[in-house]
Coordinates of C-alpha atoms in Angstrom, one line a residue:
Chain A
M1 CA -57.4 -1.2 3.7
S2 CA -55.2 -2.1 6.5
E3 CA -52.9 -0.6 8.8
V4 CA -49.8 -1.6 7.8
A5 CA -48.8 -4.2 5.5
I6 CA -45.9 -6.5 5.6
I7 CA -44.2 -7.6 1.8
G8 CA -42.4 -11.0 2.9
A9 CA -44.2 -13.9 5.0
G10 CA -40.3 -15.5 5.5
V11 CA -39.6 -15.1 9.8
A12 CA -38.7 -11.5 9.1
G13 CA -42.1 -11.1 7.6
L14 CA -43.9 -13.0 10.2
T15 CA -42.7 -12.2 13.0
C16 CA -43.7 -8.7 12.8
A17 CA -47.2 -9.6 11.2
C18 CA -47.2 -12.1 14.8
E19 CA -46.1 -8.9 17.5
L20 CA -48.1 -6.2 15.7
V21 CA -51.6 -8.9 16.0
D22 CA -50.7 -9.3 19.3
R23 CA -51.0 -5.4 20.2
G24 CA -54.3 -5.2 18.2
V25 CA -52.6 -3.8 15.0
D26 CA -55.2 -4.7 11.7
I27 CA -52.4 -6.0 9.2
S28 CA -52.1 -7.8 5.6
I29 CA -49.3 -9.8 4.9
Y30 CA -48.0 -10.3 0.9
E31 CA -46.1 -13.6 0.0
Q32 CA -45.0 -13.6 -4.0
A33 CA -44.4 -17.9 -3.6
E34 CA -46.7 -19.6 -4.0
R35 CA -46.9 -20.9 -0.4
L36 CA -44.8 -21.2 2.8
G37 CA -41.4 -22.3 2.3
E38 CA -38.2 -22.7 -0.1
E39 CA -39.0 -19.2 -1.6
S40 CA -37.4 -18.0 1.7
C41 CA -34.1 -18.8 2.6
S42 CA -35.5 -19.5 6.7
W43 CA -36.6 -22.7 5.3
F44 CA -33.4 -23.5 5.0
A45 CA -32.4 -22.6 8.6
G46 CA -30.9 -24.2 11.4
G47 CA -33.4 -23.6 14.0
M48 CA -31.0 -22.0 16.4
L49 CA -31.8 -20.4 19.5
A50 CA -28.2 -20.1 20.4
P51 CA -27.0 -16.3 21.9
Y52 CA -24.4 -17.3 23.4
C53 CA -22.2 -20.4 21.1
E54 CA -23.1 -17.5 18.0
R55 CA -20.3 -15.9 19.8
D56 CA -18.0 -17.8 17.9
T57 CA -17.9 -15.9 15.2
A58 CA -21.5 -13.3 15.8
E59 CA -20.9 -9.8 17.7
H60 CA -21.9 -8.9 21.4
E61 CA -24.8 -7.3 19.9
V62 CA -26.4 -10.3 18.1
M63 CA -26.2 -12.8 21.5
Q64 CA -27.7 -9.3 23.7
R65 CA -30.2 -9.1 20.8
G66 CA -30.8 -12.2 20.4
L67 CA -32.0 -13.7 24.3
V68 CA -34.9 -12.7 24.0
A69 CA -35.9 -15.3 21.1
A70 CA -36.4 -18.7 22.8
R71 CA -39.2 -16.1 25.2
W72 CA -41.5 -15.2 22.4
W73 CA -41.2 -18.0 20.3
K74 CA -42.3 -20.0 23.4
K75 CA -45.7 -17.7 22.9
H76 CA -46.0 -18.2 19.8
V77 CA -45.7 -22.1 18.2
T78 CA -45.8 -25.2 19.0
E79 CA -42.7 -26.4 19.9
V80 CA -39.0 -24.7 21.5
I81 CA -37.2 -27.7 22.4
Q82 CA -34.5 -25.8 25.7
R83 CA -31.8 -28.5 26.2
G84 CA -29.2 -26.3 25.2
S85 CA -26.2 -27.3 23.0
L86 CA -23.4 -28.9 23.0
V87 CA -20.4 -27.4 21.2
L88 CA -17.6 -30.0 20.9
A89 CA -13.5 -29.7 19.0
L90 CA -11.0 -31.6 18.1
P91 CA -8.9 -32.0 20.5
R92 CA -5.9 -30.4 19.3
D93 CA -8.7 -27.5 18.2
R94 CA -8.8 -26.7 22.3
N95 CA -7.9 -23.6 21.7
E96 CA -11.2 -22.9 20.0
L97 CA -13.1 -23.6 22.3
E98 CA -11.3 -21.8 24.9
R99 CA -12.3 -19.0 23.1
L100 CA -15.6 -19.3 22.0
S101 CA -15.8 -19.7 26.3
R102 CA -14.3 -17.0 27.3
L103 CA -16.5 -14.7 24.4
G104 CA -19.7 -17.2 25.2
K105 CA -19.3 -17.1 28.7
Q106 CA -23.0 -18.9 29.2
C107 CA -21.5 -22.4 29.6
R108 CA -19.5 -25.1 31.1
W109 CA -16.6 -27.8 30.4
V110 CA -18.0 -31.3 29.3
D111 CA -15.6 -33.6 29.7
Q112 CA -15.4 -36.7 27.8
L113 CA -18.0 -39.0 30.2
E114 CA -19.8 -35.7 30.1
I115 CA -20.4 -35.8 26.7
R116 CA -21.9 -39.7 26.7
E117 CA -24.3 -39.2 29.4
I118 CA -25.2 -36.3 27.4
E119 CA -26.0 -37.1 24.3
P120 CA -25.1 -41.3 24.0
D121 CA -24.8 -41.3 20.2
L122 CA -21.5 -39.3 20.3
V123 CA -19.6 -42.3 21.8
D124 CA -17.2 -42.1 19.4
F125 CA -16.1 -38.3 20.1
S126 CA -13.0 -37.9 22.2
G127 CA -13.0 -34.7 22.8
P128 CA -13.1 -31.3 24.3
G129 CA -16.9 -29.5 24.7
L130 CA -18.1 -26.6 26.5
L131 CA -22.8 -26.7 27.6
F132 CA -24.9 -24.5 26.8
P133 CA -26.8 -25.2 29.1
D134 CA -29.7 -22.0 29.0
E135 CA -30.4 -22.3 24.4
A136 CA -33.2 -23.5 22.3
H137 CA -33.4 -25.6 19.1
L138 CA -37.1 -25.2 17.0
D139 CA -37.4 -26.7 13.8
P140 CA -37.7 -23.5 11.4
R141 CA -40.0 -25.1 8.7
N142 CA -42.9 -26.1 11.7
A143 CA -42.1 -22.5 13.4
L144 CA -43.6 -21.2 10.0
Q145 CA -45.9 -22.8 9.5
D146 CA -47.3 -22.4 13.4
L147 CA -46.8 -18.6 13.2
A148 CA -48.7 -18.5 9.9
N149 CA -51.5 -21.0 11.9
Y150 CA -50.8 -18.3 15.2
L151 CA -52.1 -14.9 12.0
K152 CA -54.7 -17.2 10.9
M153 CA -56.7 -18.1 14.4
R154 CA -56.4 -14.3 14.3
K155 CA -58.2 -13.4 11.0
V156 CA -55.1 -12.5 9.1
S157 CA -54.4 -14.9 6.3
I158 CA -51.0 -14.9 4.4
Q159 CA -51.9 -13.5 0.5
F160 CA -49.3 -16.1 -1.3
D161 CA -48.6 -15.5 -4.9
Q162 CA -48.6 -12.2 -4.5
A163 CA -45.9 -9.9 -5.6
V164 CA -46.4 -7.2 -4.6
R165 CA -45.3 -3.1 -5.1
L166 CA -44.0 -0.7 -2.5
E167 CA -46.3 1.5 -4.9
D168 CA -49.2 0.1 -5.1
L169 CA -50.3 -0.8 -1.5
D170 CA -52.2 1.9 0.0
A171 CA -51.7 0.6 3.6
K172 CA -50.9 3.6 6.4
I173 CA -47.3 1.2 6.9
I174 CA -45.6 -0.6 5.2
L175 CA -43.2 -3.5 6.3
D176 CA -40.3 -4.4 3.3
C177 CA -39.5 -8.4 5.4
R178 CA -38.6 -9.5 0.9
G179 CA -35.3 -10.4 2.3
Y180 CA -32.4 -10.0 -0.4
H181 CA -34.7 -9.0 -2.5
S182 CA -34.8 -5.4 -1.6
H183 CA -31.4 -4.6 -2.7
D184 CA -32.1 -2.7 -5.4
V185 CA -33.6 -0.7 -2.8
L186 CA -31.0 -0.9 0.3
P187 CA -27.7 -1.0 -1.3
G188 CA -25.9 -1.9 1.5
L189 CA -27.2 -5.9 1.5
R190 CA -25.0 -8.4 0.6
G191 CA -25.9 -11.8 -0.6
V192 CA -24.1 -14.2 1.6
K193 CA -24.3 -18.1 0.1
G194 CA -25.2 -21.3 3.2
E195 CA -25.7 -24.9 1.8
M196 CA -27.3 -27.4 3.8
M197 CA -28.6 -30.8 4.4
I198 CA -30.8 -33.1 6.0
L199 CA -29.7 -36.3 6.9
R200 CA -31.3 -39.2 8.0
T201 CA -30.3 -42.3 10.1
E202 CA -32.2 -44.5 13.1
D203 CA -28.1 -45.0 14.3
I204 CA -27.5 -41.3 15.9
S205 CA -30.3 -39.4 18.1
L206 CA -28.8 -36.4 18.9
T207 CA -31.4 -34.8 21.3
R208 CA -29.8 -31.1 21.3
P209 CA -28.2 -28.7 18.2
V210 CA -24.6 -29.8 18.5
R211 CA -21.5 -27.9 17.0
L212 CA -18.2 -29.1 15.8
L213 CA -16.3 -25.4 15.8
H214 CA -13.4 -26.4 13.4
P215 CA -11.1 -24.0 11.7
R216 CA -11.4 -24.9 8.1
Q217 CA -15.4 -26.6 7.7
P218 CA -17.4 -26.0 11.2
I219 CA -20.7 -27.7 11.5
Y220 CA -23.9 -28.1 13.3
M221 CA -26.4 -30.7 13.7
V222 CA -29.7 -30.3 14.4
P223 CA -31.9 -32.4 15.5
R224 CA -35.0 -33.0 13.9
N225 CA -38.4 -34.8 14.3
N226 CA -38.3 -38.7 12.4
H227 CA -34.8 -39.7 13.0
Q228 CA -33.1 -36.3 10.6
C229 CA -31.1 -33.9 11.7
M230 CA -29.8 -30.8 9.1
L231 CA -26.0 -30.5 9.4
G232 CA -25.1 -27.1 8.6
A233 CA -24.0 -24.6 6.8
T234 CA -21.3 -22.9 4.7
L235 CA -20.5 -19.3 4.7
I236 CA -19.6 -18.1 1.7
E237 CA -19.1 -14.7 -0.2
N238 CA -21.4 -15.1 -3.2
N239 CA -25.2 -14.0 -4.2
E240 CA -25.6 -17.3 -5.7
R241 CA -28.9 -19.5 -5.1
A242 CA -28.1 -22.2 -6.2
R243 CA -24.9 -24.7 -6.9
F244 CA -23.9 -27.1 -3.9
S245 CA -20.8 -27.3 -4.6
V246 CA -18.3 -30.9 -4.6
R247 CA -15.9 -29.4 -1.6
S248 CA -18.9 -27.9 0.6
M249 CA -20.6 -31.0 0.5
L250 CA -17.0 -33.7 1.4
D251 CA -16.3 -30.0 3.7
L252 CA -19.3 -30.6 5.7
L253 CA -19.9 -34.0 5.5
N254 CA -16.2 -35.1 7.0
S255 CA -17.0 -32.7 9.6
A256 CA -20.1 -34.9 11.0
I257 CA -18.4 -37.4 10.4
L258 CA -15.9 -36.7 12.3
L259 CA -18.9 -36.3 15.2
S260 CA -19.8 -39.5 14.9
P261 CA -18.8 -42.1 12.4
S262 CA -22.0 -43.4 12.0
F263 CA -23.0 -40.7 9.9
G264 CA -21.2 -42.5 7.5
E265 CA -24.2 -44.9 7.0
A266 CA -27.0 -41.8 6.9
E267 CA -29.1 -41.2 4.4
I268 CA -28.8 -37.8 2.8
I269 CA -32.4 -37.0 2.3
E270 CA -32.6 -33.1 1.1
S271 CA -29.4 -30.6 0.4
G272 CA -30.2 -27.1 -0.1
V273 CA -28.6 -23.9 -0.6
D274 CA -29.8 -20.5 -0.4
I275 CA -28.4 -17.2 0.2
R276 CA -29.1 -15.0 3.5
P277 CA -29.5 -11.0 3.4
A278 CA -26.8 -9.0 5.3
F279 CA -25.1 -6.2 5.5
D280 CA -21.7 -5.1 5.8
D281 CA -21.3 -5.6 9.6
N282 CA -23.3 -8.9 9.9
I283 CA -25.8 -6.9 12.1
P284 CA -29.7 -6.7 11.7
R285 CA -31.5 -3.7 10.9
L286 CA -34.2 -1.6 11.0
Y287 CA -34.6 1.1 8.6
R288 CA -36.9 3.7 6.6
K289 CA -37.8 5.5 4.1
D290 CA -41.5 7.4 3.9
H291 CA -43.7 5.4 5.2
T292 CA -42.3 2.2 4.5
V293 CA -39.9 0.6 7.3
F294 CA -37.2 -1.9 5.7
V295 CA -36.5 -4.9 8.5
N296 CA -33.7 -6.8 6.9
G297 CA -29.4 -8.1 7.2
L298 CA -31.0 -10.7 9.8
Y299 CA -28.2 -12.7 7.9
R300 CA -27.6 -16.7 9.7
H301 CA -30.0 -15.6 12.8
G302 CA -33.3 -15.1 11.3
F303 CA -34.6 -17.1 14.1
L304 CA -32.6 -15.9 17.1
L305 CA -32.9 -12.2 15.7
G306 CA -36.2 -12.7 14.7
P307 CA -38.2 -11.5 18.0
A308 CA -36.4 -8.5 18.4
L309 CA -36.9 -6.9 15.1
A310 CA -40.3 -7.6 15.4
I311 CA -41.3 -5.6 19.1
Q312 CA -38.4 -2.6 17.2
A313 CA -40.7 -2.2 14.7
A314 CA -43.4 -2.6 15.9
D315 CA -42.4 -0.4 18.8
A316 CA -41.9 2.1 15.5
V317 CA -45.1 1.7 14.2
M318 CA -47.3 1.7 17.3
N319 CA -44.9 5.2 18.8
P320 CA -44.0 7.7 16.6
D321 CA -41.3 8.7 19.1
Q322 CA -39.7 4.7 18.1
W323 CA -40.7 5.6 14.5
K324 CA -38.3 8.9 13.4
E325 CA -35.6 6.8 15.3
L326 CA -35.2 4.6 12.8
P327 CA -32.3 5.9 10.6
Q328 CA -33.7 7.0 7.4
C329 CA -32.6 5.0 3.9
A330 CA -30.6 6.5 1.0
Chain B
M1 CA 13.1 4.5 6.0
T2 CA 13.1 2.7 3.2
R3 CA 10.4 1.5 1.6
L4 CA 8.6 -1.9 0.4
E5 CA 9.9 -3.0 -2.7
L6 CA 7.6 -5.6 -4.7
Y7 CA 7.5 -6.3 -8.4
G8 CA 8.4 -2.2 -9.4
K9 CA 5.5 -0.6 -7.1
S10 CA 6.9 0.8 -3.6
F11 CA 5.2 0.4 -0.3
E12 CA 5.1 1.9 3.3
S13 CA 3.7 -0.9 4.8
R14 CA 4.7 -3.6 5.6
I15 CA 2.3 -5.8 6.7
L16 CA 0.1 -7.5 4.5
L17 CA -3.4 -8.4 5.7
G18 CA -5.4 -11.9 4.8
S19 CA -9.3 -11.2 4.2
A20 CA -10.6 -14.8 5.4
R21 CA -12.7 -15.4 8.7
Y22 CA -13.3 -11.4 9.5
P23 CA -16.9 -11.4 11.5
S24 CA -18.3 -9.3 9.0
P25 CA -16.9 -7.6 6.1
S26 CA -17.0 -4.1 8.2
K27 CA -14.8 -5.5 11.0
L28 CA -11.7 -6.7 7.8
A29 CA -12.2 -2.3 7.0
E30 CA -11.7 -1.7 10.0
A31 CA -8.9 -3.9 10.3
V32 CA -7.3 -2.7 7.2
Q33 CA -7.4 0.7 8.3
A34 CA -6.3 0.6 11.7
S35 CA -3.1 -1.3 9.9
S36 CA -2.5 0.8 7.5
T37 CA -1.8 -1.7 5.5
E38 CA -1.7 -1.3 1.5
I39 CA -2.1 -4.6 0.7
V40 CA -4.7 -7.3 1.3
T41 CA -5.3 -11.0 0.5
V42 CA -8.4 -12.5 -0.8
S43 CA -8.4 -15.5 -1.5
L44 CA -11.3 -16.5 -4.6
R45 CA -11.9 -20.8 -3.9
R46 CA -15.1 -20.1 -1.6
E47 CA -16.1 -17.2 -3.2
A48 CA -16.0 -17.7 -6.7
G49 CA -18.0 -20.2 -7.7
G50 CA -16.6 -19.7 -11.4
S51 CA -18.8 -16.6 -11.6
H52 CA -19.5 -12.9 -10.9
A53 CA -21.7 -13.7 -7.7
G54 CA -19.0 -12.7 -5.0
E55 CA -18.3 -9.1 -6.5
K56 CA -20.0 -7.5 -3.9
F57 CA -17.5 -8.9 -1.0
W58 CA -14.0 -7.7 -3.7
N59 CA -15.8 -5.2 -4.6
L60 CA -15.8 -4.2 -0.8
I61 CA -12.2 -5.0 -0.7
K62 CA -11.3 -2.8 -4.2
S63 CA -13.2 0.1 -2.2
L64 CA -10.8 0.0 0.5
D65 CA -8.3 1.5 -1.6
V66 CA -5.1 -1.1 -1.4
A67 CA -3.8 -3.3 -4.0
I68 CA -5.2 -6.8 -3.8
L69 CA -3.1 -9.4 -4.4
P70 CA -5.0 -12.8 -4.8
N71 CA -4.2 -16.1 -3.4
T72 CA -4.8 -19.3 -4.3
A73 CA -5.8 -20.4 -0.8
G74 CA -7.2 -24.6 -0.8
C75 CA -5.8 -25.4 -4.1
Y76 CA -3.6 -29.0 -3.1
S77 CA -1.6 -28.8 -7.8
A78 CA -0.3 -27.1 -9.2
R79 CA -2.2 -27.5 -12.0
E80 CA -5.6 -26.3 -9.9
A81 CA -3.2 -22.9 -8.9
V82 CA -2.2 -22.1 -12.2
T83 CA -6.4 -21.8 -12.7
T84 CA -7.6 -20.6 -9.7
A85 CA -4.9 -17.5 -10.4
Q86 CA -6.3 -17.2 -14.1
M87 CA -9.2 -16.1 -12.4
A88 CA -7.9 -14.3 -10.4
R89 CA -6.0 -12.1 -12.8
E90 CA -9.7 -11.9 -14.8
L91 CA -12.1 -11.4 -11.9
F92 CA -9.4 -8.5 -10.2
Q93 CA -7.2 -7.3 -13.1
T94 CA -3.7 -7.7 -11.7
D95 CA -1.4 -10.1 -12.6
W96 CA -0.2 -10.1 -8.9
I97 CA -0.6 -13.8 -7.2
K98 CA -0.2 -15.3 -4.0
L99 CA 0.8 -18.9 -4.6
E100 CA -0.5 -21.3 -2.4
V101 CA 0.0 -25.1 -3.2
I102 CA -1.1 -26.9 0.1
G103 CA 0.6 -30.9 -0.2
D104 CA -1.4 -32.3 3.0
S105 CA -4.6 -31.5 4.3
E106 CA -3.9 -31.5 8.0
S107 CA -1.1 -30.3 8.0
L108 CA -1.9 -27.4 5.2
H109 CA 2.1 -28.1 4.7
P110 CA 3.5 -26.9 1.3
D111 CA 3.6 -29.1 -1.5
T112 CA 7.3 -27.6 -2.4
A113 CA 7.3 -29.2 -5.3
G114 CA 4.2 -28.7 -7.0
L115 CA 4.4 -24.7 -6.2
V116 CA 7.3 -24.8 -8.1
E117 CA 6.1 -26.0 -10.6
A118 CA 3.1 -23.6 -10.8
A119 CA 5.5 -20.9 -10.2
R120 CA 7.5 -22.0 -13.7
I121 CA 4.0 -22.2 -15.5
L122 CA 3.0 -18.3 -13.9
N123 CA 5.7 -17.0 -14.5
D124 CA 6.2 -18.0 -18.0
E125 CA 2.1 -16.8 -18.4
G126 CA 3.0 -13.3 -17.0
F127 CA 2.6 -13.1 -13.8
K128 CA 4.2 -11.4 -10.6
V129 CA 4.4 -14.7 -8.1
F130 CA 4.1 -14.5 -4.2
P131 CA 5.2 -17.8 -3.5
Y132 CA 4.2 -18.9 -0.2
T133 CA 7.0 -21.6 0.8
T134 CA 8.9 -23.4 4.0
E135 CA 12.2 -21.6 5.0
D136 CA 14.5 -24.1 2.7
L137 CA 17.3 -22.9 1.2
V138 CA 16.7 -25.4 -1.8
V139 CA 13.7 -24.5 -2.2
A140 CA 13.5 -20.8 -2.9
E141 CA 16.0 -21.2 -5.3
K142 CA 14.4 -23.3 -7.2
L143 CA 11.7 -20.3 -7.3
L144 CA 14.1 -17.6 -7.8
H145 CA 15.5 -19.3 -10.5
A146 CA 11.0 -20.1 -11.8
G147 CA 11.3 -16.0 -11.6
C148 CA 9.8 -15.3 -8.5
E149 CA 11.6 -11.8 -7.5
V150 CA 9.7 -12.1 -3.8
L151 CA 10.2 -15.4 -1.6
M152 CA 7.3 -15.9 1.4
P153 CA 8.3 -18.4 3.7
W154 CA 6.7 -19.3 6.4
G155 CA 6.1 -18.3 10.5
S156 CA 5.5 -22.4 11.4
P157 CA 1.9 -23.8 9.8
I158 CA -1.6 -21.9 9.0
G159 CA -3.4 -20.9 11.5
T160 CA -1.2 -22.3 14.4
A161 CA 0.0 -18.9 16.3
R162 CA 3.2 -20.5 16.8
G163 CA 5.6 -17.4 15.4
L164 CA 8.6 -18.4 14.3
N165 CA 9.0 -22.3 14.2
N166 CA 13.2 -22.2 12.8
E167 CA 14.8 -18.5 12.6
Y168 CA 17.5 -20.0 12.0
G169 CA 15.9 -21.4 8.4
L170 CA 14.8 -17.2 8.3
R171 CA 18.2 -15.8 8.8
A172 CA 20.2 -18.2 6.5
L173 CA 17.6 -17.8 4.0
R174 CA 17.7 -13.3 4.5
S175 CA 21.7 -13.9 4.4
R176 CA 21.6 -16.1 1.7
F177 CA 19.3 -14.1 -0.8
E178 CA 20.1 -10.7 0.7
T179 CA 18.5 -8.3 -2.0
I180 CA 15.2 -10.5 -2.0
P181 CA 12.3 -9.3 -0.9
V182 CA 11.1 -11.9 2.2
I183 CA 7.8 -11.5 3.5
V184 CA 7.0 -13.7 6.6
D185 CA 3.1 -15.2 6.2
A186 CA 1.9 -17.7 7.8
G187 CA 1.9 -19.0 11.6
I188 CA 2.3 -15.5 13.5
G189 CA -0.1 -15.3 16.3
L190 CA 0.8 -12.2 18.1
P191 CA 3.0 -9.2 17.2
S192 CA 6.0 -9.9 19.0
H193 CA 6.3 -12.7 17.0
A194 CA 5.8 -10.2 14.0
T195 CA 8.6 -7.6 15.3
R196 CA 11.2 -10.8 15.8
A197 CA 10.3 -11.6 12.0
M198 CA 11.1 -8.0 11.1
E199 CA 13.9 -8.0 13.3
L200 CA 15.8 -10.9 11.7
G201 CA 15.8 -8.9 8.5
S202 CA 12.3 -9.7 7.0
D203 CA 10.8 -7.2 4.7
A204 CA 8.0 -8.0 5.6
V205 CA 4.8 -9.9 7.3
L206 CA 1.8 -11.4 6.2
L207 CA -0.9 -12.1 8.2
N208 CA -4.5 -13.0 8.9
T209 CA -6.7 -14.9 11.2
A210 CA -3.7 -13.5 14.4
V211 CA -6.1 -10.0 13.5
A212 CA -9.4 -12.0 12.2
R213 CA -9.8 -13.5 15.1
A214 CA -8.9 -11.4 17.9
E215 CA -12.4 -9.9 20.5
N216 CA -11.7 -6.8 19.2
P217 CA -9.8 -7.7 15.4
A218 CA -9.0 -3.6 14.7
R219 CA -7.3 -2.9 17.9
M220 CA -4.8 -6.3 17.0
A221 CA -4.3 -4.9 13.3
E222 CA -3.3 -1.6 14.9
A223 CA -0.7 -3.8 17.4
F224 CA 0.6 -5.8 15.1
A225 CA 1.3 -2.2 12.9
E226 CA 3.3 -0.7 15.6
G227 CA 4.9 -4.6 16.5
I228 CA 6.5 -4.7 12.7
R229 CA 7.6 -1.0 13.2
A230 CA 9.0 -1.7 15.7
G231 CA 11.1 -5.4 14.4
R232 CA 12.1 -2.9 11.3
N233 CA 13.3 0.1 12.8
A234 CA 15.5 -2.6 15.5
Y235 CA 16.8 -4.4 12.6
L236 CA 18.1 -1.2 10.8
A237 CA 19.5 0.7 13.9
G238 CA 22.0 -2.6 14.1
P239 CA 21.7 -4.1 17.2
M240 CA 23.8 -5.3 19.6
Q241 CA 24.8 -8.5 20.3
P242 CA 24.0 -10.4 22.8
S243 CA 26.8 -11.8 25.3
D244 CA 27.8 -14.3 28.0
M245 CA 29.2 -11.8 30.0
P246 CA 27.8 -8.3 32.5
Q247 CA 28.6 -5.4 30.4
T248 CA 28.3 -2.3 32.9
S249 CA 26.6 0.0 31.7
T250 CA 28.4 3.2 33.0
S251 CA 32.1 4.0 32.9
L252 CA 33.6 2.9 35.8
V253 CA 36.1 5.7 35.4
D254 CA 33.7 8.3 35.8
K255 CA 31.6 6.9 39.0
A256 CA 31.6 9.0 41.8
D257 CA 32.3 7.6 45.0
L258 CA 30.1 7.8 47.5
R259 CA 32.7 7.1 49.9
Q260 CA 33.6 9.3 53.3

């Protein structure tokens, strides 16, 4: 019997696991899928550690809590790239950038010449931009694998193919990190559908995440290894885990081609759909019930906010006073 | 003050709020409360997916205790709009529909020909249609002829925050159709724009982005509600007419003579 049992090996479960192991807690971790991957929505994430540019749609608290992310990930995974984020808009949508620069603060304006200098393959893009120099990104699939390896080296192996029920576990404390699967116990949880693609092209290599603010379909492109980049993502108020619609694909690809017409020649090597677990305010939080803590509602910020939540969860596990401060779930 | 009458229902509030682009459903709920709106529009296309999968979000809106006005945002043909309206009727159990037929994906200019066509079909099917149109008098005439009992002319193109692009046109529409409720929809960026629309005699204002994308949506919603009330009051109070000549506000006869 371990001190703490964690259910779910997505980004929430694995960050909590590492944080607890770092503090010397004996844990076990269960995952219902047969391997790391598609069963968890983290698999489809962008992997941007971009607290400031998330301010475009997220609240101040998300930015605040995301500030620890890059440092935490650097400690636990092999590759965190810190080259900032570039946010662009068509000249007619300059107002969107003005708004973000006011909200996100840690950025500076870049003109077309400088955009060409820092991202030479965006030579065709003629619009203003904002550079957020401190932001970072990672490859979420590699990062999840790295966390699994990190745990393995510390003698914790994820037990796959284990659809455990809360009442079956005899650990002292249980961390429920099952994402949307916990919606039966957390009635406030809803699913927000997202569609993403992975493109491969040798014509364009981006060196940092690039976002295009667009009133109808904003996108981001996150560079990955092997000439790939991730194109995301739609946000649809819907808990359907399938069905990539023609409209979404057209919208995403149209915006991609606005960044550079060369994306027209790219190969679509993957398209994915999943839902993000979110509470009504789109801000994640911890709830407790008996000896279980629910770590949930990470919405589109799994990699950005996973570390902050893991730290908070570990604090609560280690310290009875902080445990008592967690809100109880109904 | 007189109430807003729309298809036989009467409302205290003269602000209609869109439900898209808020940072979160909670922020939307706060804005709805702060604006004291009684009518919220919901876009069906993005959320539906032909299924009931969006129900959690819709239930949240239903729980706000407001009338739901489903819209056909993002439809590019009469046929698409009609299908969306039928879906909306089933999902929301309402025959109200805000009818949008967009003619151009860049400017989001309404396709007024498609609009009239769709309005005719939907009215025949028993819908209560709120047509999103331009300030064009002839199109308005045709919409009424097709059975619409409300007009929703734009202030300026969707999402531009440019305010009222054609005050003359809105005034002409107002005086031409004195008994038809006119709701200015789209392009409103500031409470002063909404106030102006109400001063011209519009019956209500519908807005979305100006509130949803404000740094503090609830506060902005409240500001709009105040502006709309002010404009309505000003219209009912009968404003003075501008004049080229200065007019003193105190009578010269009564002025105290301070000369020694």
